[in-house]
Every structure is written in structure tokens, then in C-alpha cells.
């Protein structure tokens, strides 16, 4: 099964708090490949796709940040008009329920990060349908 | 059951109340004759000593509070001849003048008697070695406990505060079996002992702790009892009442208030009228035998309830329920009295959140809106927003059940709310008051 680890950090809605998080990640020597922010009333959840997830996790914990690690699917998508639509439409047909998603570009194309309800089943369905979920080495 | 004073501790309610009435009559006559202050207060209230014919008549007497003590600094309220006063304790108010409490020999004797009965009620006796880690000095907590332990006939280790490693060594070396201190200090001591590689359960003879002088939760009790393998007993008192006075018995089901020494009323903080049996309200204390500084219908500001139901231990004296807060902390939301301590208690029962919180009250249209901001327990953090929302709803539901007020719950990042040293200010009231 091809799932990748993503870090989610609880970040107080306060000027400078996000910079404290990204500073810690940088000092840990981890490179941010992609990220997204979900905003709430008094805090946001910032989700990071990283090359050195464990190092960043430990550094964030050590600096008193509230962080959790979860499994997501990273799908390569075509970096041209309709690229995202083709994946989204296919997921709908396959019955893969997307909880949230975000995308980022890397040197050789775009990546769609998906959080789905049932990761194992979704990966199986996507693979059977010809998709190639990426592992962390392929992301870097 | 081992009672310190079996006859008194197990007498029926009627007998206790008969003693209370006779002491009250005596006290009121004495005050009317010897205290100019109380004499004029009684005249103002239109009540004479002869008007006190039953315990219910106590409501006719004027009440007193901290301001009376402060305004009569240092000893204008004292009724004993100065040569009969053998000790002073002084409590420093956070604002204004300190409060001075004087004691005659009988006052010290009754104070110690009260504590000796309390200590015996959870099994302490002559064979025990009790370390008093309350502050000795102007604060009544150290010397008060000390005299109580001596009265009991146990050995006292007057450790006072500070020097935690040394205190732990003493507990081990002197075979200390019980300790009197604040709950937060004992939690600190547990941590220091762990750092020293000492396990209270196996390496010491500790079996009890007498804890008070600050609010603490059932969670904290469980924590202390588990980590130390002891019984942690809640203790109640106040400097105006003498100092630490009463504790729970082995049943840990309320604090026995010795009725022959102390009469406690429970009143509605707004109207001053008595509440029903077992209902909660503001505690009003009358110290029936105090000589140097009379305390009569003293509104102490603590909120709780009492029950006369006979305790499983066999003692008959009324029991004080857990304190639910201070009158000064009360906030009124949509006509309902809410206490921060109630919020704190609810939060303490829910694993996913901590007890770091703030209450924010705002006017929303014509209605008051109450929000509780609470820090999430880091272990409960998840990427799943629905799960986080589930935690807020769970907290909101639990709060609403206890407070009878709808509460908006806002989860906060751990560490993001203000920390307080000493008295905390957890309520932000943004309402515009008319
Ligand atoms: Zn009892």
C-alpha cells in the first residue's frame, strides 16, 4: 500500500505563531514539499508534506507544538488544464470520499494530496484504476 | 470506629443543636455586654440577647465579613482582656490592611481539639509521625496543625515550607506516616521524589495527607493517592475561623464540622436567606466558643452545602460538601449563577481537554453569551476537524448539564491561554452593565 505521512500542527490564531512552526521545521533540516491551512475560530490546522517527517515531528514536539501524524495519498496529476478534474471525476466514480485535498508542484509535475475516508480501500481502488500513488522518495 | 471524643462525635442532632443553642445564647449575651462594636450592631438590627430563643433566631443577628475585621484593625473587635491573649496570627489581604486574629488559651485548646478529632477520624493516632509542611509563622496553617498533632499525641515534624529534597529525606528517615501541606506542594514533592528515585509507596511509611488552603480537584486527589499509595484528606478552615479546623473522615464523603464548636449556616448569596437542607449557598460561620476574636454569622465567601445525614463512619455532625467556588467569583448569566470552579470541575472530568481555560461573557443582542475557551490536551489532537468539533460539543454538553446555561466551547492550542501565578483571573466580562 502506498501512503505517505503528513504532519498536522495546531496553530493558535496569533501573529507570528505560524512562523514559529515553520522556523522549527526549517531548523530540523526538513524541507516543506507542500502544505495547506485549514482555519478555525481560534486556531488553524496547518498540514505539511515534508521530506524528513520524523525529524520535523520530533523537533515540533520538543518545542512544545501540538502535532499529529496521519496517512494521506499523494497522486501525480497532469500539469495542464483538466488535470485535477480527471482525478476528481475518477474518484467520484470509484466512490472514493475525499475529506480534504491540496496540491503542489514539483520539478516534474504536480501532486494532489488526498485525505480519504478509507485509505486502504481507496488506494486499492485507485491502483486498480491505473493510478500510481507516490511514496515519499518519489515526492522529493 | 476510633473516635477522639466518642460521646460528642456521635451524639444525636437534637443534642448537638441543644448544645449549639446554649453556646449561642451565652456568646450573644457576652458580646452584647463586652463588645461595643457588636452591641451597637445588635441595637441597629433591633435584636437583644433575650430574642435568641431557638437556633432559627440566629437569622435576626447581624452578619459580619472580612471588612469588619479589616476596618477594626488590629484588635478593636477583640473581647478578651489583652493579658488573656496568648497568640496572634496575621493574614495578609491581597488588598488593604491585614487581618489580625488573636487567641486565648481556650481558643488554642478548642482549635487543637477540633483537629485532633479530625485526624482521628481517618485513623491517625499516637503512633503516627506527622510532618507539617505548611508555613510556620504569621500564617495559621503551620502552628495550627502543629498543635493539633501534639494534642493527638502523635509526633510532629515541623518541616514548614521549602527544602523539598530535605523534606523527602525526613519522611523516609523519621518514618513519617502523614503530611499536612497544600495539594500543589504535594504534587511537586511527588515529582521531586521521582527525580530522586524514591517511590513513596515502597520506600516510605506514608499513609495519609491532610491537604487544604487552596482549591483542588478529585482528579488531583486520585493522582496523589495513586502515586503515593495514601489517603489524601481534604481539610477546611480559614484564618478568621482560627486556621485549618476540619477534615474529611475515612469515608471521604464531606468534611465533618464539629457542631459543638462551630455552627454553620448556608444562605443564598443574593438574599442572605437560608437555603433548604442540602442545597448549596454561601457558608456563614459562627464559632461558638471563640473568646479573643468572636466570629459570629461570618460570611466567609465560600460556596457549598451541608448535610446532617449520618455519615457511614458513624459520626453525626454535619458534613460540608465540596466547595463550589467563591461568592466574589460568581458571574450571573441570563439570571443564573455560574462559578468558574464549576467550569473547572467539568473540564477536569474530560480527558481530551486540560483545565487551562478562560470564560468570556459578552452581550449578544439582549442576551448574554458565555464562551469557554479551553486548551486541548495535546494527546487528543487530531488532523480530523470533525473529531475536534466532537470534543467541543462533548465539553459544551457537559457544561450545560452542570451550569444550566448554554455555553460556546472553543478549543485552543495547548499553551496559548494566559497562565496565572497566585490568584487567577479566568473571567473576561465584556458586557456593558447598566
Ligand atoms: Zn464520617
Coordinates of C-alpha atoms and ligand atoms in Angstrom, one line a residue:
Chain A
X1 CA 0.0 0.0 0.0
X2 CA 1.3 3.4 -0.9
X3 CA 0.5 6.0 1.7
X4 CA 2.7 9.0 2.8
X5 CA 3.0 10.6 6.2
X6 CA 1.8 14.1 6.7
X7 CA 2.2 16.3 9.7
X8 CA -0.7 18.4 11.1
X9 CA 0.1 21.2 13.5
X10 CA -2.4 23.0 15.7
X11 CA -1.6 26.7 15.4
X12 CA -3.1 29.4 17.5
X13 CA -4.5 32.4 15.6
X14 CA -1.8 34.8 16.6
X15 CA 0.6 36.9 14.6
X16 CA 3.9 35.1 14.4
X17 CA 2.7 31.6 15.6
X18 CA 2.9 30.1 12.1
X19 CA 6.5 31.5 11.7
X20 CA 7.4 29.7 14.9
X21 CA 6.2 26.4 13.4
X22 CA 7.9 26.9 10.1
X23 CA 11.1 28.1 11.8
X24 CA 11.2 24.9 13.9
X25 CA 10.7 22.7 10.8
X26 CA 13.5 24.6 9.0
X27 CA 15.9 24.2 11.9
X28 CA 15.2 20.5 11.9
X29 CA 16.5 20.4 8.4
X30 CA 13.2 19.3 6.9
X31 CA 12.1 20.7 3.5
X32 CA 8.4 21.6 3.1
X33 CA 7.2 20.0 -0.2
X34 CA 3.7 21.2 0.1
X35 CA 1.3 22.5 2.8
X36 CA -2.2 23.7 3.4
X37 CA -4.0 25.6 6.1
X38 CA -7.5 24.8 7.5
X39 CA -8.8 27.7 9.5
X40 CA -10.9 27.5 12.6
X41 CA -12.2 30.1 15.1
X42 CA -9.2 30.3 17.4
X43 CA -6.7 28.1 15.7
X44 CA -5.8 26.7 12.4
X45 CA -4.6 23.3 11.3
X46 CA -1.5 23.5 9.1
X47 CA -0.7 20.3 7.2
X48 CA 2.8 19.7 5.9
X49 CA 4.2 17.3 3.4
X50 CA 7.9 17.0 4.2
X51 CA 11.0 15.2 3.1
X52 CA 12.2 14.5 6.7
X53 CA 8.9 14.0 8.5
X54 CA 10.3 12.2 11.6
X55 CA 12.9 14.9 12.3
X56 CA 10.3 17.7 11.9
X57 CA 7.9 15.8 14.2
X58 CA 10.4 15.4 16.9
X59 CA 11.6 19.0 16.7
X60 CA 8.0 20.3 16.8
X61 CA 7.2 18.1 19.8
X62 CA 10.4 19.2 21.6
X63 CA 9.4 22.9 21.0
X64 CA 6.0 22.3 22.6
X65 CA 3.9 22.3 19.4
X66 CA 0.8 20.2 19.2
X67 CA 1.3 17.9 16.3
X68 CA -0.1 14.7 14.9
X69 CA 0.9 12.5 12.0
X70 CA -1.5 11.0 9.6
X71 CA -1.6 9.0 6.3
X72 CA -2.5 10.6 3.1
X73 CA -2.4 9.6 -0.6
X74 CA -0.2 11.5 -3.0
X75 CA -1.3 11.3 -6.6
X76 CA 0.7 12.6 -9.6
X77 CA -1.6 14.7 -11.7
X78 CA -1.1 16.1 -15.2
X79 CA 0.1 19.7 -15.0
X80 CA -2.3 21.0 -17.7
X81 CA -5.9 22.2 -18.0
X82 CA -8.3 19.5 -16.7
X83 CA -5.6 17.6 -14.8
X84 CA -7.3 17.9 -11.4
X85 CA -10.7 17.4 -12.9
X86 CA -9.7 14.0 -14.4
X87 CA -8.6 12.7 -10.9
X88 CA -11.6 14.2 -9.1
X89 CA -14.1 12.8 -11.5
X90 CA -12.5 9.4 -11.3
X91 CA -12.5 9.4 -7.5
X92 CA -16.2 10.2 -7.6
X93 CA -16.9 7.3 -10.0
X94 CA -14.8 5.0 -7.8
X95 CA -16.7 6.1 -4.6
X96 CA -13.5 7.5 -3.0
X97 CA -14.7 10.0 -0.5
X98 CA -12.3 13.0 -0.2
X99 CA -12.2 14.6 3.3
X100 CA -9.8 17.3 2.2
X101 CA -7.2 17.8 -0.5
X102 CA -4.4 20.2 -1.5
X103 CA -1.9 20.3 -4.4
X104 CA 1.6 21.4 -5.0
X105 CA 4.0 21.4 -7.9
X106 CA 7.4 19.7 -8.1
X107 CA 10.1 19.8 -10.8
X108 CA 8.5 17.1 -12.9
X109 CA 4.8 17.7 -12.5
X110 CA 2.0 18.3 -10.0
X111 CA 1.0 16.3 -6.9
X112 CA -2.5 16.1 -5.4
X113 CA -2.6 15.2 -1.7
X114 CA -5.8 13.4 -0.7
X115 CA -7.2 12.6 2.7
X116 CA -9.8 10.0 2.2
X117 CA -12.2 8.1 4.5
X118 CA -10.9 4.6 4.0
X119 CA -7.2 4.9 2.9
X120 CA -6.6 1.2 2.3
X121 CA -9.6 0.6 0.2
X122 CA -9.1 3.9 -1.7
X123 CA -5.5 3.1 -2.6
X124 CA -6.6 -0.3 -3.8
X125 CA -9.3 1.2 -6.0
X126 CA -7.0 3.9 -7.4
X127 CA -4.3 1.4 -8.2
X128 CA -6.7 -0.9 -9.9
X129 CA -7.8 2.0 -11.9
X130 CA -4.3 2.7 -13.1
X131 CA -3.3 5.5 -10.7
X132 CA 0.2 5.4 -9.2
X133 CA 0.2 6.8 -5.7
X134 CA 3.6 8.2 -4.9
X135 CA 5.8 7.2 -1.9
X136 CA 7.9 9.7 -0.1
X137 CA 11.1 9.1 -2.1
X138 CA 9.2 9.8 -5.3
X139 CA 7.9 13.1 -3.9
X140 CA 11.2 14.7 -3.2
Chain B
X1 CA -14.6 3.4 64.6
X2 CA -11.9 5.1 66.7
X3 CA -13.3 8.4 67.9
X4 CA -11.2 11.1 69.7
X5 CA -14.3 12.1 71.6
X6 CA -16.8 9.4 71.2
X7 CA -19.6 10.9 73.2
X8 CA -19.6 14.2 71.4
X9 CA -18.8 12.9 67.9
X10 CA -21.7 10.5 67.9
X11 CA -24.5 12.4 69.8
X12 CA -27.8 12.9 68.0
X13 CA -28.7 16.0 66.1
X14 CA -31.1 17.3 68.7
X15 CA -28.4 17.0 71.4
X16 CA -25.9 18.8 69.2
X17 CA -28.4 21.6 68.4
X18 CA -29.3 21.9 72.1
X19 CA -25.6 22.5 72.8
X20 CA -25.4 24.9 70.0
X21 CA -28.3 27.0 71.2
X22 CA -26.9 27.2 74.7
X23 CA -23.5 28.2 73.5
X24 CA -25.1 30.7 71.1
X25 CA -27.1 32.4 73.8
X26 CA -24.0 32.6 76.0
X27 CA -22.0 34.1 73.2
X28 CA -24.5 36.7 72.2
X29 CA -25.0 37.8 75.8
X30 CA -21.3 38.1 76.3
X31 CA -20.8 40.1 73.1
X32 CA -23.7 42.4 73.9
X33 CA -22.2 43.2 77.2
X34 CA -18.5 43.3 76.3
X35 CA -18.2 44.4 72.6
X36 CA -19.1 48.0 71.9
X37 CA -19.0 47.2 68.2
X38 CA -21.3 44.2 68.4
X39 CA -23.5 46.0 70.9
X40 CA -24.3 48.8 68.5
X41 CA -24.7 46.3 65.6
X42 CA -27.3 44.5 67.6
X43 CA -29.1 47.7 68.5
X44 CA -29.1 48.7 64.9
X45 CA -30.6 45.3 63.9
X46 CA -33.2 45.7 66.7
X47 CA -32.3 42.5 68.4
X48 CA -31.5 41.8 72.1
X49 CA -29.8 38.8 73.6
X50 CA -33.2 37.6 75.0
X51 CA -34.5 37.4 71.5
X52 CA -32.4 34.4 70.7
X53 CA -34.8 31.6 71.8
X54 CA -34.2 29.0 69.1
X55 CA -31.4 28.3 66.6
X56 CA -33.6 29.7 63.9
X57 CA -33.5 33.1 65.7
X58 CA -29.8 33.3 64.6
X59 CA -31.0 35.0 61.4
X60 CA -32.0 38.0 63.4
X61 CA -28.4 38.7 64.3
X62 CA -26.3 40.9 62.1
X63 CA -23.7 39.1 59.9
X64 CA -20.1 40.1 59.6
X65 CA -17.5 39.7 56.9
X66 CA -13.8 40.4 56.2
X67 CA -14.4 44.1 56.0
X68 CA -15.5 44.2 59.7
X69 CA -12.1 42.6 60.6
X70 CA -10.2 44.9 58.3
X71 CA -11.9 48.1 59.4
X72 CA -11.3 47.2 63.1
X73 CA -7.6 46.6 62.6
X74 CA -5.8 45.4 64.6
X75 CA -7.8 44.3 67.6
X76 CA -10.8 46.5 68.1
X77 CA -13.2 43.5 67.8
X78 CA -11.3 41.5 70.5
X79 CA -13.4 40.8 73.6
X80 CA -10.9 39.0 75.8
X81 CA -8.7 41.0 78.2
X82 CA -5.3 41.7 76.5
X83 CA -3.5 39.6 79.1
X84 CA -5.6 36.6 78.1
X85 CA -4.4 36.7 74.5
X86 CA -1.6 34.2 74.1
X87 CA -1.1 34.3 70.3
X88 CA -1.6 36.3 67.2
X89 CA -1.8 35.1 63.6
X90 CA -1.9 37.7 60.8
X91 CA -3.2 37.1 57.3
X92 CA -2.1 39.5 54.6
X93 CA -5.0 40.6 52.5
X94 CA -4.3 41.0 48.8
X95 CA -5.7 44.5 49.1
X96 CA -5.7 46.8 52.1
X97 CA -4.8 46.1 55.7
X98 CA -4.0 42.6 57.0
X99 CA -6.4 40.8 59.3
X100 CA -5.3 40.0 62.9
X101 CA -6.7 37.0 64.7
X102 CA -6.0 36.7 68.4
X103 CA -6.3 33.5 70.5
X104 CA -6.8 32.8 74.2
X105 CA -5.6 29.6 75.8
X106 CA -9.1 28.2 75.4
X107 CA -9.2 29.3 71.7
X108 CA -6.0 27.3 71.0
X109 CA -7.3 24.4 73.0
X110 CA -10.6 24.2 71.0
X111 CA -8.7 24.6 67.7
X112 CA -6.4 21.7 68.6
X113 CA -9.3 19.7 69.8
X114 CA -11.1 20.2 66.5
X115 CA -8.1 19.0 64.6
X116 CA -7.3 16.1 66.9
X117 CA -10.9 14.8 66.3
X118 CA -10.4 15.2 62.6
X119 CA -7.1 13.4 62.5
X120 CA -8.5 10.5 64.5
X121 CA -11.5 10.4 62.1
X122 CA -9.3 9.0 59.3
X123 CA -7.2 6.8 61.5
X124 CA -4.3 8.8 62.8
X125 CA -3.2 8.4 66.4
X126 CA -0.4 8.4 68.9
X127 CA 1.8 6.1 66.9
X128 CA 1.8 8.4 63.9
X129 CA 4.6 10.8 62.8
X130 CA 3.1 13.8 61.1
X131 CA 5.1 16.2 59.0
X132 CA 3.7 19.7 59.0
X133 CA 4.8 21.3 55.7
X134 CA 2.5 24.3 56.0
X135 CA 4.2 27.6 56.6
X136 CA 5.0 28.3 60.2
X137 CA 4.8 31.9 61.3
X138 CA 2.1 34.6 60.9
X139 CA 0.1 32.2 58.7
X140 CA -2.1 30.0 60.9
X141 CA -1.6 26.8 58.8
X142 CA 1.7 25.6 60.3
X143 CA 1.3 26.2 64.0
X144 CA -2.4 25.3 63.9
X145 CA -1.6 21.8 62.5
X146 CA 1.4 21.5 64.9
X147 CA -0.8 22.0 68.0
X148 CA -3.4 19.6 66.6
X149 CA -0.8 16.9 66.1
X150 CA 0.5 17.4 69.6
X151 CA -3.0 17.3 71.0
X152 CA -3.5 14.0 69.2
X153 CA -0.3 12.7 70.8
X154 CA 1.4 11.9 67.6
X155 CA 5.0 13.1 66.8
X156 CA 5.2 16.2 64.8
X157 CA 8.0 17.0 62.3
X158 CA 7.7 20.8 62.0
X159 CA 9.2 21.0 58.5
X160 CA 7.4 24.2 57.4
X161 CA 7.8 25.0 53.7
X162 CA 10.7 24.7 51.2
X163 CA 13.7 22.4 51.0
X164 CA 11.8 19.7 49.3
X165 CA 14.6 17.2 49.0
X166 CA 15.4 17.5 52.7
X167 CA 11.7 17.1 53.5
X168 CA 11.6 13.9 51.5
X169 CA 14.7 12.6 53.3
X170 CA 13.0 13.3 56.6
X171 CA 9.8 11.5 55.6
X172 CA 12.0 8.5 54.9
X173 CA 14.4 8.7 57.8
X174 CA 11.8 9.6 60.5
X175 CA 9.3 7.1 59.3
X176 CA 6.7 9.8 58.7
X177 CA 3.2 8.5 58.2
X178 CA 1.3 11.6 57.3
X179 CA 1.9 15.1 55.9
X180 CA 0.0 18.3 56.1
X181 CA 0.6 20.8 53.2
X182 CA -1.1 22.2 50.2
X183 CA -2.1 19.8 47.4
X184 CA 0.0 21.6 44.9
X185 CA 3.1 21.3 47.1
X186 CA 2.5 17.6 47.5
X187 CA 2.2 17.2 43.7
X188 CA 5.6 19.0 43.5
X189 CA 7.0 16.7 46.1
X190 CA 5.9 13.6 44.2
X191 CA 7.8 14.9 41.1
X192 CA 10.9 15.7 43.1
X193 CA 10.8 12.3 44.8
X194 CA 10.6 10.6 41.5
X195 CA 13.7 12.5 40.4
X196 CA 15.4 11.2 43.5
X197 CA 14.4 7.7 42.6
X198 CA 12.2 7.4 45.6
X199 CA 8.8 5.7 45.5
X200 CA 6.5 6.8 48.3
X201 CA 4.6 3.5 48.1
X202 CA 7.5 1.3 48.7
X203 CA 10.2 3.4 50.3
X204 CA 8.2 5.2 53.0
X205 CA 5.6 4.6 55.6
X206 CA 3.3 7.4 54.3
X207 CA -0.4 6.6 54.6
X208 CA -2.2 9.9 54.7
X209 CA -2.0 13.6 53.7
X210 CA -4.0 16.5 55.1
X211 CA -4.5 18.9 52.2
X212 CA -6.0 22.3 52.1
X213 CA -5.6 26.1 51.8
X214 CA -6.3 26.1 48.1
X215 CA -8.9 24.5 45.8
X216 CA -8.1 21.1 44.4
X217 CA -10.0 18.6 42.3
X218 CA -11.0 14.9 42.6
X219 CA -8.6 14.3 39.8
X220 CA -5.7 15.7 41.8
X221 CA -6.8 13.5 44.8
X222 CA -6.7 10.4 42.6
X223 CA -3.3 11.4 41.2
X224 CA -1.8 11.9 44.7
X225 CA -3.4 8.8 46.1
X226 CA -2.2 6.6 43.2
X227 CA 1.3 8.0 43.1
X228 CA 1.8 7.9 46.9
X229 CA -0.3 5.0 47.9
X230 CA -2.0 7.1 50.6
X231 CA -5.3 8.6 51.6
X232 CA -5.5 12.3 50.7
X233 CA -7.9 14.1 53.0
X234 CA -9.5 17.4 52.3
X235 CA -9.1 20.0 55.0
X236 CA -11.2 23.1 55.6
X237 CA -10.5 26.2 57.6
X238 CA -9.8 29.9 57.3
X239 CA -7.6 32.2 59.3
X240 CA -10.7 34.1 60.6
X241 CA -12.1 30.8 62.0
X242 CA -8.7 30.0 63.6
X243 CA -6.9 28.3 60.8
X244 CA -7.2 24.7 59.4
X245 CA -10.0 23.2 61.5
X246 CA -11.9 20.3 60.0
X247 CA -11.1 17.4 57.6
X248 CA -12.9 14.5 56.0
X249 CA -13.2 11.2 57.9
X250 CA -12.1 7.9 56.4
X251 CA -15.2 7.9 54.2
X252 CA -14.0 11.0 52.3
X253 CA -17.6 12.0 51.9
X254 CA -17.7 15.6 53.2
X255 CA -15.9 17.4 55.9
X256 CA -17.2 16.9 59.5
X257 CA -17.9 20.3 61.1
X258 CA -17.9 19.8 64.8
X259 CA -21.2 21.3 65.8
X260 CA -20.3 21.9 69.4
X261 CA -17.5 24.3 68.3
X262 CA -19.0 25.7 65.1
X263 CA -22.4 26.5 63.8
X264 CA -22.6 26.7 60.0
X265 CA -25.5 28.2 58.0
X266 CA -25.9 28.1 54.3
X267 CA -27.5 31.2 52.8
X268 CA -28.4 32.5 49.3
X269 CA -25.6 34.9 48.5
X270 CA -28.0 37.4 47.0
X271 CA -30.8 37.5 49.5
X272 CA -29.0 36.2 52.7
X273 CA -31.9 33.8 53.4
X274 CA -31.3 30.2 54.4
X275 CA -31.4 27.7 51.6
X276 CA -33.1 24.3 52.0
X277 CA -31.3 21.3 53.7
X278 CA -28.5 20.0 51.4
X279 CA -28.8 22.9 49.0
X280 CA -25.8 25.0 48.1
X281 CA -25.1 28.6 49.0
X282 CA -22.8 30.8 50.9
X283 CA -21.4 29.5 54.1
X284 CA -21.9 31.5 57.3
X285 CA -19.9 30.5 60.3
X286 CA -20.4 31.1 64.0
X287 CA -17.5 30.0 66.2
X288 CA -19.5 29.1 69.3
X289 CA -16.6 29.1 71.8
X290 CA -14.2 31.8 70.5
X291 CA -13.0 34.1 73.2
X292 CA -10.4 36.5 71.9
X293 CA -11.9 37.4 68.5
X294 CA -15.6 36.5 68.3
X295 CA -16.7 35.3 64.9
X296 CA -20.5 35.4 64.7
X297 CA -22.5 34.9 61.4
X298 CA -19.3 35.4 59.5
X299 CA -19.9 35.4 55.7
X300 CA -16.8 33.8 54.5
X301 CA -17.5 33.9 50.8
X302 CA -17.1 30.2 50.2
X303 CA -19.9 28.3 48.5
X304 CA -21.0 24.8 49.4
X305 CA -23.8 22.9 51.1
X306 CA -24.0 20.9 54.3
X307 CA -25.8 17.7 55.1
X308 CA -26.9 16.4 58.5
X309 CA -27.3 12.9 57.2
X310 CA -25.5 10.4 59.4
X311 CA -22.1 9.6 58.0
X312 CA -21.1 6.0 57.3
X313 CA -18.3 6.4 59.8
X314 CA -21.0 6.8 62.5
X315 CA -20.3 10.4 63.3
X316 CA -23.4 12.6 63.5
X317 CA -22.0 16.1 63.0
X318 CA -23.0 17.9 59.8
X319 CA -20.8 17.5 56.7
X320 CA -19.6 20.1 54.4
X321 CA -19.8 19.2 50.7
X322 CA -17.1 20.1 48.2
X323 CA -16.6 23.9 47.8
X324 CA -18.1 25.1 44.5
X325 CA -16.4 28.4 44.5
X326 CA -16.2 31.9 45.9
X327 CA -19.0 34.4 46.1
X328 CA -16.6 37.0 44.6
X329 CA -16.1 34.9 41.5
X330 CA -19.7 34.4 40.8
X331 CA -20.9 35.6 37.4
X332 CA -24.6 35.9 36.5
X333 CA -25.5 34.7 33.1
X334 CA -29.1 35.1 32.0
X335 CA -30.1 35.2 35.6
X336 CA -28.2 32.0 36.5
X337 CA -25.3 32.0 39.0
X338 CA -22.2 30.5 37.4
X339 CA -18.9 29.8 39.2
X340 CA -15.6 29.3 37.4
X341 CA -14.9 26.4 39.8
X342 CA -17.9 24.6 38.3
X343 CA -16.4 25.0 34.8
X344 CA -13.0 23.8 36.1
X345 CA -14.6 20.8 37.7
X346 CA -16.4 19.8 34.5
X347 CA -13.2 20.2 32.4
X348 CA -11.3 18.1 34.9
X349 CA -13.6 15.2 34.1
X350 CA -13.0 15.3 30.4
X351 CA -9.7 13.7 29.2
X352 CA -9.5 15.4 25.8
X353 CA -9.1 18.9 27.4
X354 CA -7.0 20.4 30.1
X355 CA -8.0 22.7 33.0
X356 CA -6.4 25.7 31.3
X357 CA -9.5 27.8 30.4
X358 CA -10.9 31.3 30.1
X359 CA -14.6 32.3 30.4
X360 CA -15.6 35.1 28.1
X361 CA -19.0 36.7 28.6
X362 CA -20.5 39.1 26.1
X363 CA -23.8 40.7 25.3
X364 CA -25.2 39.4 22.1
X365 CA -28.3 41.4 21.4
X366 CA -30.3 41.4 24.5
X367 CA -28.8 38.1 25.6
X368 CA -25.7 37.2 27.5
X369 CA -23.4 34.8 25.7
X370 CA -20.9 32.7 27.6
X371 CA -17.9 31.2 25.8
X372 CA -15.4 28.8 27.4
X373 CA -12.0 28.7 25.8
X374 CA -10.2 25.6 26.8
X375 CA -6.8 24.2 25.8
X376 CA -6.9 20.9 24.1
X377 CA -4.9 18.0 25.6
X378 CA -2.0 17.6 23.2
X379 CA -2.7 13.8 23.2
X380 CA -6.2 14.4 21.9
X381 CA -5.1 16.5 18.9
X382 CA -6.0 15.0 15.6
X383 CA -6.0 16.1 12.0
X384 CA -9.7 15.3 11.9
X385 CA -11.6 18.5 12.3
X386 CA -14.9 16.7 12.8
X387 CA -13.3 14.8 15.7
X388 CA -12.2 18.1 17.2
X389 CA -15.6 19.5 16.8
X390 CA -16.9 16.4 18.6
X391 CA -14.7 17.3 21.5
X392 CA -16.1 20.8 21.7
X393 CA -19.7 19.5 21.6
X394 CA -18.9 17.0 24.3
X395 CA -17.5 19.7 26.6
X396 CA -20.4 22.1 25.8
X397 CA -22.9 19.4 26.6
X398 CA -21.2 18.5 29.9
X399 CA -21.0 22.2 30.9
X400 CA -24.6 22.9 30.0
X401 CA -25.7 20.0 32.2
X402 CA -23.9 21.3 35.2
X403 CA -24.4 25.1 34.7
X404 CA -27.9 25.1 33.1
X405 CA -26.6 27.7 30.7
X406 CA -25.8 27.3 27.0
X407 CA -22.0 27.6 26.5
X408 CA -19.9 28.1 23.4
X409 CA -16.9 25.9 23.7
X410 CA -13.8 27.0 21.8
X411 CA -10.8 24.6 21.7
X412 CA -7.5 26.4 22.0
X413 CA -3.9 25.4 21.1
X414 CA -2.2 23.9 24.2
X415 CA -0.1 26.7 25.9
X416 CA -2.0 29.6 24.2
X417 CA -4.1 30.8 27.2
X418 CA -2.6 33.0 29.9
X419 CA -1.0 31.4 32.9
X420 CA -1.6 32.8 36.3
X421 CA 0.6 32.8 39.4
X422 CA -1.4 33.1 42.5
X423 CA -5.0 34.3 42.1
X424 CA -6.1 33.6 38.5
X425 CA -8.4 35.9 36.5
X426 CA -10.2 33.5 34.3
X427 CA -13.3 35.5 33.6
X428 CA -13.4 38.2 30.9
X429 CA -16.7 40.1 31.2
X430 CA -17.3 42.3 28.2
X431 CA -20.9 43.1 29.0
X432 CA -21.8 46.7 29.3
X433 CA -23.5 47.0 32.7
X434 CA -26.4 49.4 33.1
Ligands
LIG1 ZN1 -17.7 10.5 58.6

